[in-house]
């Protein structure tokens, strides 16, 4: 496994291509991760995360030109409801100070999070990434997918919010109009930054040496043919999202219906008023005073669209996952078929 | 009364005079009310007030006394407690106080207490010595009394100015206090006190003794004083209790009174004279007293007349020498009856009186007519004994009543010249002449009905687990006997109208329908020889209850005019049928009656009867093995979770908001007596087991169905409860057994299931309650085997390619034909995708069941459909003028040009054509091309999942593995066949084909199918990418 990590683990092509336009004006174009960081994250998850629970931690590193080097990380401690007064910021500061004392990079450059079947596009992630990026422009979020990793290919992705989304988040304008004006869709919410994993030469040498000595048989998770479990889970999650989406749409629908109904009423009202005024004028009476229409007809509260956007993003994410997975699996199936044909 | 003991040696006259005193004052409403002529309303109310006042004030003085005692011993906490009670008591007597003014003794205690407290407060030394509790109580009390006294400032001030005899001794103070209190009272009270004083002067010995005692003991004397003061009260209660305790004592008193009544009147007159002399200034009082005296006279007189029921006193009833004949007796009877129903009539005495009268008439041979008349009245007054309708008769009273009715019936049977009827007018009665028919007003049927109701009430109010209940229940035989006799009587010609006959029949039915006829049962089994006891032998001589029921009910069906009796009769009839396992008769009768439609308009008792009948019907169906019928019959009752209430077998605990005391009483009255109860556990068990037998195979069959329904909510609830159990021990209760059995059945493990349903515990709890236990158990086992087989096939068919019926037969211990028939049925119903291979006796499975992943995909597609539809609406809204959306309905759905989307007309999922559901005309599992066989067609029906043509599932070919038809097929993405067939999911090409997923044609499919078919109206033209 170690040897595999050495090589570049590039993110999937389509995602990169969609976001490539946006990356141009971003201060970070590439991310270089130390092997140590990856191992630490994996270890963190294996020790503390299970099931749908996620683990999080802080990334430390440096920015070199347009490249972000992540050289170290440390986990957020798991804390329960009992110690509600636990101060995370305090802990982070403390941790970073300690790290500085031992001469480790101590600059905060982002955070990482594990994910469950790729379900990470959420409001919480958006909010925290926004605050990170707001404070430290270069910061990224690393998403580590332990399930995919367990299937044999390390899945690690780095995301940043697009500048457009940053704008919107800053203004906190999540109405339909606001989003439309910003020309933002679910595809334009996050940009993915390519990742490179780099080890020092010494480590590389050690690896080579270890590989020769290692007696551990190669694990072939990669060749696992079973697919239904993973697909079922994904579909289940996807379905939940679709349900959410439907609900949101229904909500929006009711809103627009209310709105149009009200507009109709408003229209009728003004017309009636005009007629009345015209009549009064013919009778020589003074026209009725103009009342504040907006007071009489309070426009219904437009539902915030950000959640819908996030759901759409999440659905997209799931679809990508499923697609990726199935295409890989198909390949494997053909491989197996060919093998079988060959043998028989 | 202590006084009586103290004055044990007093002269008789003193006693009588005191008794004399009692009578007038005793606001013993008894007497005043009886003397109707003289009872003055105004005076009445005054009397009531006075007694109420007396009671209240007594309470207050008692409290005050304890406070004073506490003050003496400096017990502050006690003081505080008592003071609070005093305040409360005072508040209670507010109405009286309002009328009378604040009693001075109350003011006195307030003032004294305050002074005392202040004094204590000043005394720093003493305060220090107090314990903590007391000190605390002192400060609270001080604050309280300060606040409290503010309201009575003026009174207290006036009291302090003129502290009446405050230096006097405690006891005297009490005396004065009561005196003063009555001073401020109304005059009558005054008069009384005067009277008392006078009597005191007149009879010095008791007084002297009293004073003596008072000197000896403060406490008791003061209480004595109280006794003196509230003399009227105690004596009143005494006389009241006399009334209650029994006739004999009251008679004794009456006797006493009677003997001295003459003299009494004189003495009282004399006293009155004296009083007049003494207190001339109070003329008004005098008048009143006079009235009182008069009244007293009246009361006495009445007493003499009414209160002498002893037989030996009958001379009093009829003046000596009067010729006792019918008219006189009738007159007397009427006289007695006058008092009936009036307040204060001594009902026990009245009954006795009537008995005496009956005896007299008997002795004088006045004939049957008058006797019957009297008997009627005796029974009526027995019923009257309890004035409250809700209360039940005492069992012995009721038995008396039973005896009377028996006697009455004897008379009626012996003498058929007596004609009774409720429509006979009082004056057209003929009681005397022997020559003609006797005509007596009265209705024996009503009496018997009432008797029966009382019986029910007695049973309702007896603890069902006591011996008493059993004893009472033994009388049921007598009740039935009486009803039988009455029936015989009324059935005689000219004796009863058809209506009456119907009524008495219904009574009979009501006593029959819930009893299981063991002898008939035994007879049916041909075991009649084995009658164990004589009683049984005797019983078996009678006709079958079924026969009786049939005869009686049919008469009612034919003759009855009131709907209610017929309804009841039908229900009872059904119940009886069901109880005796005559399922088809019962069911047919129920269906013919159409009672289900309008039973909700009936009154609650009938509804309860209906519920009972339905339940019995369900249980009957269960015994017969009609599981589905059983379930349906029990569903209504069980699903509400209020079976207990619905069957009238107990009240559910509910908060008082939903039900006040009045309602509760009414509901209590509706309860069915315990011996008629249907065992609720049996009921629930039957229901749950039926639900299990239906639900488990159903669940297995529809495991992946997106919207499957529950057959029984309650059963699911039980399952969930079972699942929530943190620790799963061996089942204890009936429910746990059923849940455990269900779990076993889910796995197709019929043996475990069987052992959970039928075992020692369940036998003793449930199954042994059935009369035909063995049959029921056999039936159950069989059902379990069958349903387990079905469940097994549903659950595991996907694992098998083929399975031999022989194996199934062995697994489930069923006969081969049964297995064969079950499987055939499943295949016919399209529950099981398989075919039977006759030569090898095997079931060959067809792999057409979608896998869970496929199911999931279908669900997802469905959801996406919904999503798209919703999206459409948003789009519609945007596109049209605002009217667009609202006009939609008139236009007949949106964009239906090509029959696209709209659900109402064509192409929705639920539609037949190309719909989702299996029984599509074209689609479904067996479509035109080749049905189940793998090549060709396949799982996805023609027309596919969505709408018109094409769509998600391709037109031809399907999920076929071999892909023969599809040509190449499968995943390779050639043109047709395979998972993504022509016009399929990704348009013309397969997966990576021309159309492609995100490509131009994309989702909309190649051949004009798919979504695009639905709305060409601009949607995809405008913004294809959004799609």
Coordinates of N, CA, C and O in Angstrom, one line a residue, chain B residues 434-529:
Chain B
X434 N -116.1 -11.2 43.2 CA -115.6 -12.5 42.8 C -116.2 -12.9 41.5 O -115.7 -13.8 40.8
X435 N -117.4 -12.4 41.3 CA -118.2 -12.9 40.1 C -117.5 -12.5 38.8 O -117.3 -13.4 37.9
X436 N -117.0 -11.3 38.8 CA -116.4 -10.9 37.5 C -114.9 -11.2 37.5 O -114.3 -11.6 38.5
X437 N -114.3 -10.8 36.4 CA -112.8 -10.9 36.4 C -112.2 -9.8 37.3 O -112.8 -8.7 37.4
X438 N -111.2 -10.2 37.9 CA -110.4 -9.1 38.7 C -109.7 -8.3 37.6 O -109.1 -8.8 36.7
X439 N -109.8 -7.1 37.9 CA -109.0 -6.2 37.0 C -108.0 -5.4 37.9 O -108.5 -4.7 38.8
X440 N -106.8 -5.6 37.7 CA -105.8 -4.9 38.5 C -104.8 -4.1 37.6 O -104.4 -4.6 36.6
X441 N -104.6 -2.9 38.1 CA -103.6 -2.1 37.4 C -102.2 -2.5 37.8 O -101.9 -2.7 39.0
X442 N -101.4 -2.6 36.8 CA -100.0 -3.0 37.2 C -99.4 -3.9 36.0 O -100.2 -4.5 35.3
X443 N -98.1 -3.9 36.0 CA -97.5 -4.7 34.9 C -96.5 -5.6 35.5 O -95.4 -5.1 36.0
X444 N -96.7 -6.8 35.4 CA -95.8 -7.8 36.0 C -94.5 -7.8 35.2 O -93.4 -7.9 35.8
X445 N -94.6 -7.6 33.9 CA -93.5 -7.7 33.1 C -92.4 -6.6 33.5 O -91.2 -6.9 33.6
X446 N -93.0 -5.4 33.7 CA -92.1 -4.3 34.1 C -91.4 -4.7 35.3 O -90.2 -4.4 35.5
X447 N -92.1 -5.2 36.3 CA -91.5 -5.6 37.6 C -90.4 -6.6 37.3 O -89.3 -6.5 37.9
X448 N -90.7 -7.6 36.5 CA -89.7 -8.6 36.3 C -88.5 -8.0 35.6 O -87.3 -8.3 35.9
X449 N -88.7 -7.1 34.6 CA -87.6 -6.5 34.0 C -86.7 -5.7 34.9 O -85.5 -5.8 34.9
X450 N -87.4 -5.0 35.8 CA -86.7 -4.2 36.8 C -85.9 -5.1 37.7 O -84.7 -4.9 38.0
X451 N -86.5 -6.2 38.0 CA -85.8 -7.2 38.9 C -84.6 -7.7 38.2 O -83.5 -7.8 38.8
X452 N -84.7 -8.0 36.9 CA -83.6 -8.4 36.2 C -82.5 -7.4 36.1 O -81.3 -7.7 36.3
X453 N -82.9 -6.2 35.9 CA -81.9 -5.1 35.9 C -81.2 -5.0 37.2 O -80.0 -4.8 37.2
X454 N -82.0 -5.1 38.2 CA -81.3 -5.0 39.6 C -80.3 -6.1 39.7 O -79.3 -5.9 40.3
X455 N -80.7 -7.3 39.2 CA -79.8 -8.4 39.3 C -78.5 -8.0 38.6 O -77.4 -8.3 39.1
X456 N -78.6 -7.5 37.4 CA -77.4 -7.1 36.7 C -76.6 -6.1 37.5 O -75.4 -6.2 37.6
X457 N -77.3 -5.2 38.1 CA -76.6 -4.1 38.9 C -75.9 -4.8 40.0 O -74.8 -4.4 40.4
X458 N -76.6 -5.7 40.7 CA -75.9 -6.3 41.8 C -74.6 -7.0 41.4 O -73.6 -6.9 42.0
X459 N -74.7 -7.7 40.2 CA -73.6 -8.4 39.7 C -72.5 -7.4 39.4 O -71.3 -7.7 39.6
X460 N -72.9 -6.3 38.8 CA -71.9 -5.3 38.4 C -71.1 -4.8 39.7 O -70.0 -4.5 39.6
X461 N -71.9 -4.7 40.7 CA -71.3 -4.1 41.9 C -70.7 -5.0 42.9 O -70.3 -4.7 44.0
X462 N -70.7 -6.3 42.6 CA -70.0 -7.3 43.5 C -68.6 -7.6 42.9 O -68.4 -7.6 41.7
X463 N -67.8 -7.7 43.8 CA -66.4 -8.1 43.4 C -66.4 -9.5 42.8 O -66.8 -10.5 43.4
X464 N -66.0 -9.5 41.5 CA -66.2 -10.8 40.8 C -65.3 -11.9 41.3 O -65.6 -13.1 40.9
X465 N -64.4 -11.6 42.1 CA -63.5 -12.7 42.6 C -63.9 -13.1 44.0 O -63.1 -13.8 44.7
X466 N -65.0 -12.7 44.5 CA -65.4 -13.1 45.9 C -66.4 -14.2 45.8 O -67.1 -14.5 44.8
X467 N -66.6 -14.8 47.0 CA -67.5 -15.9 47.1 C -68.9 -15.3 47.0 O -69.8 -15.9 46.5
X468 N -69.0 -14.0 47.4 CA -70.3 -13.3 47.3 C -70.9 -13.4 45.9 O -72.0 -13.6 45.6
X469 N -69.9 -13.2 45.0 CA -70.3 -13.1 43.6 C -70.9 -14.5 43.2 O -71.9 -14.5 42.5
X470 N -70.2 -15.5 43.6 CA -70.7 -16.8 43.3 C -72.1 -17.0 43.8 O -73.0 -17.5 43.2
X471 N -72.2 -16.6 45.1 CA -73.5 -16.8 45.7 C -74.6 -16.0 45.0 O -75.7 -16.5 44.8
X472 N -74.3 -14.8 44.6 CA -75.3 -14.0 43.9 C -75.6 -14.7 42.5 O -76.7 -14.7 42.1
X473 N -74.5 -15.2 42.0 CA -74.7 -15.8 40.6 C -75.6 -17.0 40.7 O -76.3 -17.3 39.7
X474 N -75.6 -17.7 41.9 CA -76.5 -18.8 42.0 C -78.0 -18.4 41.8 O -78.8 -19.2 41.4
X475 N -78.3 -17.2 42.1 CA -79.7 -16.7 42.0 C -80.1 -16.6 40.5 O -81.2 -16.4 40.2
X476 N -79.1 -16.6 39.7 CA -79.4 -16.4 38.3 C -80.4 -17.5 37.8 O -81.3 -17.2 37.0
X477 N -80.3 -18.7 38.4 CA -81.2 -19.7 38.1 C -82.6 -19.3 38.4 O -83.6 -19.5 37.6
X478 N -82.8 -18.7 39.6 CA -84.1 -18.3 40.0 C -84.7 -17.2 39.0 O -85.8 -17.2 38.7
X479 N -83.8 -16.3 38.7 CA -84.2 -15.3 37.7 C -84.7 -15.9 36.5 O -85.8 -15.5 36.0
X480 N -83.9 -16.8 36.0 CA -84.3 -17.5 34.7 C -85.6 -18.2 34.9 O -86.5 -18.2 34.1
X481 N -85.8 -18.8 36.1 CA -87.0 -19.5 36.4 C -88.2 -18.6 36.3 O -89.2 -18.9 35.7
X482 N -88.0 -17.4 37.0 CA -89.1 -16.5 37.0 C -89.4 -16.0 35.6 O -90.6 -15.9 35.2
X483 N -88.4 -15.7 34.8 CA -88.6 -15.3 33.5 C -89.3 -16.4 32.7 O -90.3 -16.1 31.9
X484 N -88.9 -17.6 32.9 CA -89.6 -18.7 32.2 C -91.1 -18.7 32.6 O -92.0 -18.9 31.7
X485 N -91.3 -18.6 33.9 CA -92.7 -18.7 34.3 C -93.5 -17.5 33.7 O -94.7 -17.7 33.3
X486 N -92.9 -16.4 33.7 CA -93.6 -15.2 33.2 C -93.9 -15.4 31.7 O -94.9 -15.0 31.2
X487 N -92.9 -16.0 31.1 CA -93.0 -16.3 29.7 C -94.3 -17.2 29.5 O -95.1 -16.9 28.6
X488 N -94.3 -18.2 30.3 CA -95.4 -19.2 30.2 C -96.7 -18.4 30.4 O -97.7 -18.6 29.7
X489 N -96.7 -17.5 31.4 CA -97.9 -16.8 31.7 C -98.3 -15.9 30.6 O -99.5 -15.8 30.2
X490 N -97.4 -15.2 30.1 CA -97.7 -14.2 29.0 C -98.1 -14.9 27.7 O -98.8 -14.4 26.9
X491 N -97.5 -16.1 27.5 CA -97.9 -16.8 26.3 C -99.3 -17.3 26.3 O -99.9 -17.6 25.2
X492 N -99.9 -17.4 27.5 CA -101.3 -17.8 27.5 C -102.1 -16.8 26.8 O -101.8 -15.6 26.9
X493 N -103.1 -17.2 26.3 CA -103.9 -16.3 25.5 C -104.5 -15.2 26.3 O -104.8 -15.4 27.5
X494 N -104.6 -14.1 25.7 CA -105.2 -12.9 26.3 C -104.4 -12.4 27.5 O -104.8 -11.4 28.1
X495 N -103.4 -13.0 27.8 CA -102.6 -12.5 29.0 C -101.6 -11.4 28.6 O -101.4 -10.5 29.3
X496 N -101.0 -11.6 27.5 CA -100.0 -10.6 27.1 C -100.1 -10.3 25.7 O -100.4 -11.1 24.8
X497 N -99.8 -9.0 25.4 CA -99.8 -8.6 24.0 C -98.5 -9.1 23.3 O -97.6 -9.6 24.0
X498 N -98.4 -9.1 22.0 CA -97.2 -9.6 21.3 C -96.0 -8.8 21.8 O -94.9 -9.3 21.9
X499 N -96.3 -7.5 22.0 CA -95.2 -6.7 22.4 C -94.6 -7.1 23.7 O -93.3 -7.3 23.8
X500 N -95.5 -7.5 24.6 CA -95.0 -7.9 25.9 C -94.3 -9.2 25.7 O -93.3 -9.5 26.4
X501 N -94.8 -10.1 24.9 CA -94.2 -11.4 24.7 C -92.8 -11.2 24.1 O -91.8 -11.8 24.6
X502 N -92.7 -10.3 23.2 CA -91.4 -10.0 22.7 C -90.4 -9.5 23.8 O -89.2 -10.0 23.8
X503 N -90.9 -8.7 24.6 CA -90.0 -8.2 25.6 C -89.6 -9.3 26.5 O -88.4 -9.4 26.9
X504 N -90.5 -10.1 26.9 CA -90.1 -11.2 27.9 C -89.2 -12.2 27.1 O -88.3 -12.8 27.7
X505 N -89.4 -12.4 25.9 CA -88.6 -13.3 25.1 C -87.1 -12.7 25.1 O -86.2 -13.5 25.2
X506 N -87.1 -11.4 24.9 CA -85.7 -10.9 24.8 C -85.0 -11.1 26.1 O -83.8 -11.4 26.2
X507 N -85.8 -10.9 27.2 CA -85.2 -11.2 28.5 C -84.6 -12.6 28.6 O -83.5 -12.8 29.1
X508 N -85.4 -13.5 28.1 CA -85.0 -14.9 28.1 C -83.8 -15.1 27.3 O -82.8 -15.7 27.7
X509 N -83.8 -14.4 26.1 CA -82.6 -14.6 25.2 C -81.4 -14.0 25.9 O -80.3 -14.6 25.8
X510 N -81.6 -12.9 26.5 CA -80.4 -12.2 27.1 C -79.8 -13.1 28.2 O -78.6 -13.0 28.5
X511 N -80.6 -14.0 28.8 CA -80.1 -14.9 29.8 C -79.6 -16.1 29.2 O -79.0 -17.0 29.9
X512 N -79.8 -16.3 27.9 CA -79.4 -17.6 27.3 C -78.1 -17.5 26.4 O -77.3 -18.3 26.4
X513 N -78.1 -16.3 25.7 CA -77.2 -16.3 24.6 C -75.7 -16.5 24.9 O -75.0 -17.0 24.1
X514 N -75.3 -16.1 26.0 CA -73.9 -16.1 26.3 C -73.4 -17.4 27.0 O -72.3 -17.6 27.3
X515 N -74.4 -18.3 27.2 CA -74.0 -19.5 27.9 C -73.7 -20.7 26.9 O -74.5 -20.9 26.0
X516 N -72.6 -21.3 27.1 CA -72.3 -22.4 26.3 C -73.1 -23.6 26.7 O -73.2 -24.0 27.9
X517 N -73.8 -24.2 25.7 CA -74.7 -25.3 26.0 C -73.9 -26.6 26.1 O -73.8 -27.3 25.0
X518 N -73.4 -26.9 27.2 CA -72.5 -28.1 27.3 C -73.3 -29.4 27.0 O -72.7 -30.3 26.3
X519 N -74.5 -29.5 27.4 CA -75.2 -30.8 27.2 C -75.5 -31.0 25.7 O -75.3 -32.1 25.2
X520 N -75.8 -29.9 25.1 CA -76.1 -30.0 23.6 C -74.8 -30.4 22.9 O -74.8 -31.2 22.0
X521 N -73.7 -29.8 23.4 CA -72.4 -30.1 22.9 C -72.1 -31.5 23.0 O -71.7 -32.2 22.1
X522 N -72.4 -32.0 24.2 CA -72.1 -33.4 24.5 C -73.0 -34.3 23.7 O -72.5 -35.3 23.2
X523 N -74.2 -33.9 23.6 CA -75.1 -34.7 22.8 C -74.7 -34.8 21.4 O -74.7 -35.8 20.8
X524 N -74.2 -33.6 20.9 CA -73.7 -33.6 19.5 C -72.5 -34.6 19.4 O -72.4 -35.2 18.3
X525 N -71.8 -34.7 20.4 CA -70.6 -35.6 20.3 C -71.0 -37.0 20.6 O -70.2 -37.9 20.6
X526 N -72.3 -37.2 21.0 CA -72.7 -38.6 21.3 C -72.3 -39.1 22.6 O -72.1 -40.3 22.7
X527 N -72.1 -38.2 23.5 CA -71.6 -38.7 24.8 C -72.6 -38.5 25.9 O -72.3 -38.3 27.1
X528 N -73.8 -38.6 25.5 CA -74.8 -38.2 26.5 C -74.8 -39.1 27.7 O -75.2 -38.7 28.8
X529 N -74.4 -40.3 27.6 CA -74.5 -41.2 28.7 C -73.6 -40.8 29.8 O -73.8 -41.3 30.9

